Amino acid sequence: MLKHVVILSDGIRGHFHQSLGVALWLQRLGGVKVEPVMLVPKFSGLRRIAMMKILARKLARDDGYCREWLKLSGLEVHEYEPDTLFISAGSSAAPFCLSLARSTGNKSAVIMTPSVLGTKPFDFAIVPEHDLPGIADTNTITTLGAPNHIYIPELEEAAQKLFPEIHGGKVLALLIGGSDANYKLSAEWARETLTPLKDFDGKILLTTSRRTGREADDAIENIFAGRAEYMLLASRDPDTNPIPAMLGTASHVLVTEDSVSMVSEAVTAGFRVGLVRVPRVTGHVKDMLGFGARRFDELFARMMSKGLLEEFADSPDFLNSAEQRHGKNFNEAKRAAEWILAHQ
């Protein structure tokens, strides 16, 4: 019977929020105590290759090697209570999650598919459908989008703290991602795509991400200066997370397609989300093999078929309604927690 959960974080906010979402639902549903977050060591250069790409491979097949690997990593291993679950998201924290669980006689849960270890060594694997897990094993549950920390009863409180002066009416939350291996979000794109939103007949709240970049942030600031009620540019303030408060205030939500995390958060908050398309990077190997942006198209198509998402460019009346809500019970972090508790 699980009694404790320890989140292992690689410092990436999106990964942490996925783990936190599942951990908090374990607490709400099963009374599991959420212990302090543990930041895992970061490696670079040859040491990263040695620890994370070469030596970590042995962890999957040799329980006795786990404590030795942890010692090599420099992570101080404490004693943990029985019935503890270690949980992590992403590849960088996964070896620590598996090693700590095995070396202390406890259980492990991984979110997403770790590049070196895969999902089979873990007691529980929570894998988004777009992560292409292949045939699911008995230790695996697939999710539609990314599990996240959005909890509807807390959104209104967050909104009242950050936006106490906004009460009712039409409010647009604009969540803007950024460039990565699959997408290119430029200043030119921002000027062409976002400028028409100034005509929205209500208040505008917007935030960008760490991936947006200074050039695009500057363009966005020029577009919405004096028009947006709230504007947080992540290139200047990377640590503040206004999204829960924005979702607690908004009547409409638009999200750029590059951020599955923000799309998932907005859908979990109850919104029928308007998906804003972004130019794609084409021609690299992942794209040609179908592992690039194409895999996200399948995710978005599934969300659209369930009434959770809408192509903004094809929906001229999207912003004209009083609000856009899907009215469905959708929470993948809760579903994952229920599954863990049922199979512990």
PDB file of C-alpha atoms in Angstrom, residues 169-175 200-205 246-247 249-255 266 271-274 312 317-325:
ATOM      1  CA  GLY A 169     -16.943  39.047 -19.229  1.00  0.00           C
ATOM      2  CA  LYS A 170     -14.973  37.756 -22.175  1.00  0.00           C
ATOM      3  CA  VAL A 171     -11.329  37.077 -21.378  1.00  0.00           C
ATOM      4  CA  LEU A 172      -8.877  35.513 -23.829  1.00  0.00           C
ATOM      5  CA  ALA A 173      -5.956  33.517 -22.449  1.00  0.00           C
ATOM      6  CA  LEU A 174      -3.266  33.344 -25.117  1.00  0.00           C
ATOM      7  CA  LEU A 175      -0.606  30.699 -24.405  1.00  0.00           C
ATOM      8  CA  PHE A 200     -10.944  40.565 -29.652  1.00  0.00           C
ATOM      9  CA  ASP A 201     -13.939  42.155 -27.911  1.00  0.00           C
ATOM     10  CA  GLY A 202     -12.760  41.478 -24.389  1.00  0.00           C
ATOM     11  CA  LYS A 203      -9.687  41.412 -22.185  1.00  0.00           C
ATOM     12  CA  ILE A 204      -6.477  39.657 -23.219  1.00  0.00           C
ATOM     13  CA  LEU A 205      -4.064  37.789 -20.951  1.00  0.00           C
ATOM     14  CA  MET A 246      -5.062  32.666 -16.547  1.00  0.00           C
ATOM     15  CA  LEU A 247      -7.139  29.497 -16.929  1.00  0.00           C
ATOM     16  CA  THR A 249     -10.001  33.804 -15.367  1.00  0.00           C
ATOM     17  CA  ALA A 250     -10.454  33.053 -19.075  1.00  0.00           C
ATOM     18  CA  SER A 251     -13.580  32.468 -21.125  1.00  0.00           C
ATOM     19  CA  HIS A 252     -11.573  31.491 -24.222  1.00  0.00           C
ATOM     20  CA  VAL A 253      -8.140  29.881 -24.638  1.00  0.00           C
ATOM     21  CA  LEU A 254      -5.810  29.821 -27.630  1.00  0.00           C
ATOM     22  CA  VAL A 255      -2.615  27.727 -27.557  1.00  0.00           C
ATOM     23  CA  ALA A 266      -5.982  24.080 -20.963  1.00  0.00           C
ATOM     24  CA  PHE A 271     -11.692  24.508 -22.181  1.00  0.00           C
ATOM     25  CA  ARG A 272     -12.439  23.670 -25.779  1.00  0.00           C
ATOM     26  CA  VAL A 273      -9.076  24.992 -26.921  1.00  0.00           C
ATOM     27  CA  GLY A 274      -8.411  26.904 -30.116  1.00  0.00           C
ATOM     28  CA  PHE A 312      -8.668  28.147 -34.731  1.00  0.00           C
ATOM     29  CA  ASP A 317     -16.731  32.304 -34.776  1.00  0.00           C
ATOM     30  CA  PHE A 318     -14.533  30.745 -32.080  1.00  0.00           C
ATOM     31  CA  LEU A 319     -13.988  34.043 -30.252  1.00  0.00           C
ATOM     32  CA  ASN A 320     -17.512  35.344 -30.817  1.00  0.00           C
ATOM     33  CA  SER A 321     -19.215  32.989 -28.356  1.00  0.00           C
ATOM     34  CA  ALA A 322     -19.712  33.908 -24.701  1.00  0.00           C
ATOM     35  CA  GLU A 323     -17.242  31.157 -23.740  1.00  0.00           C
ATOM     36  CA  GLN A 324     -15.679  27.958 -25.027  1.00  0.00           C
ATOM     37  CA  ARG A 325     -15.993  24.976 -22.666  1.00  0.00           C
TER      38      ARG A 325
END
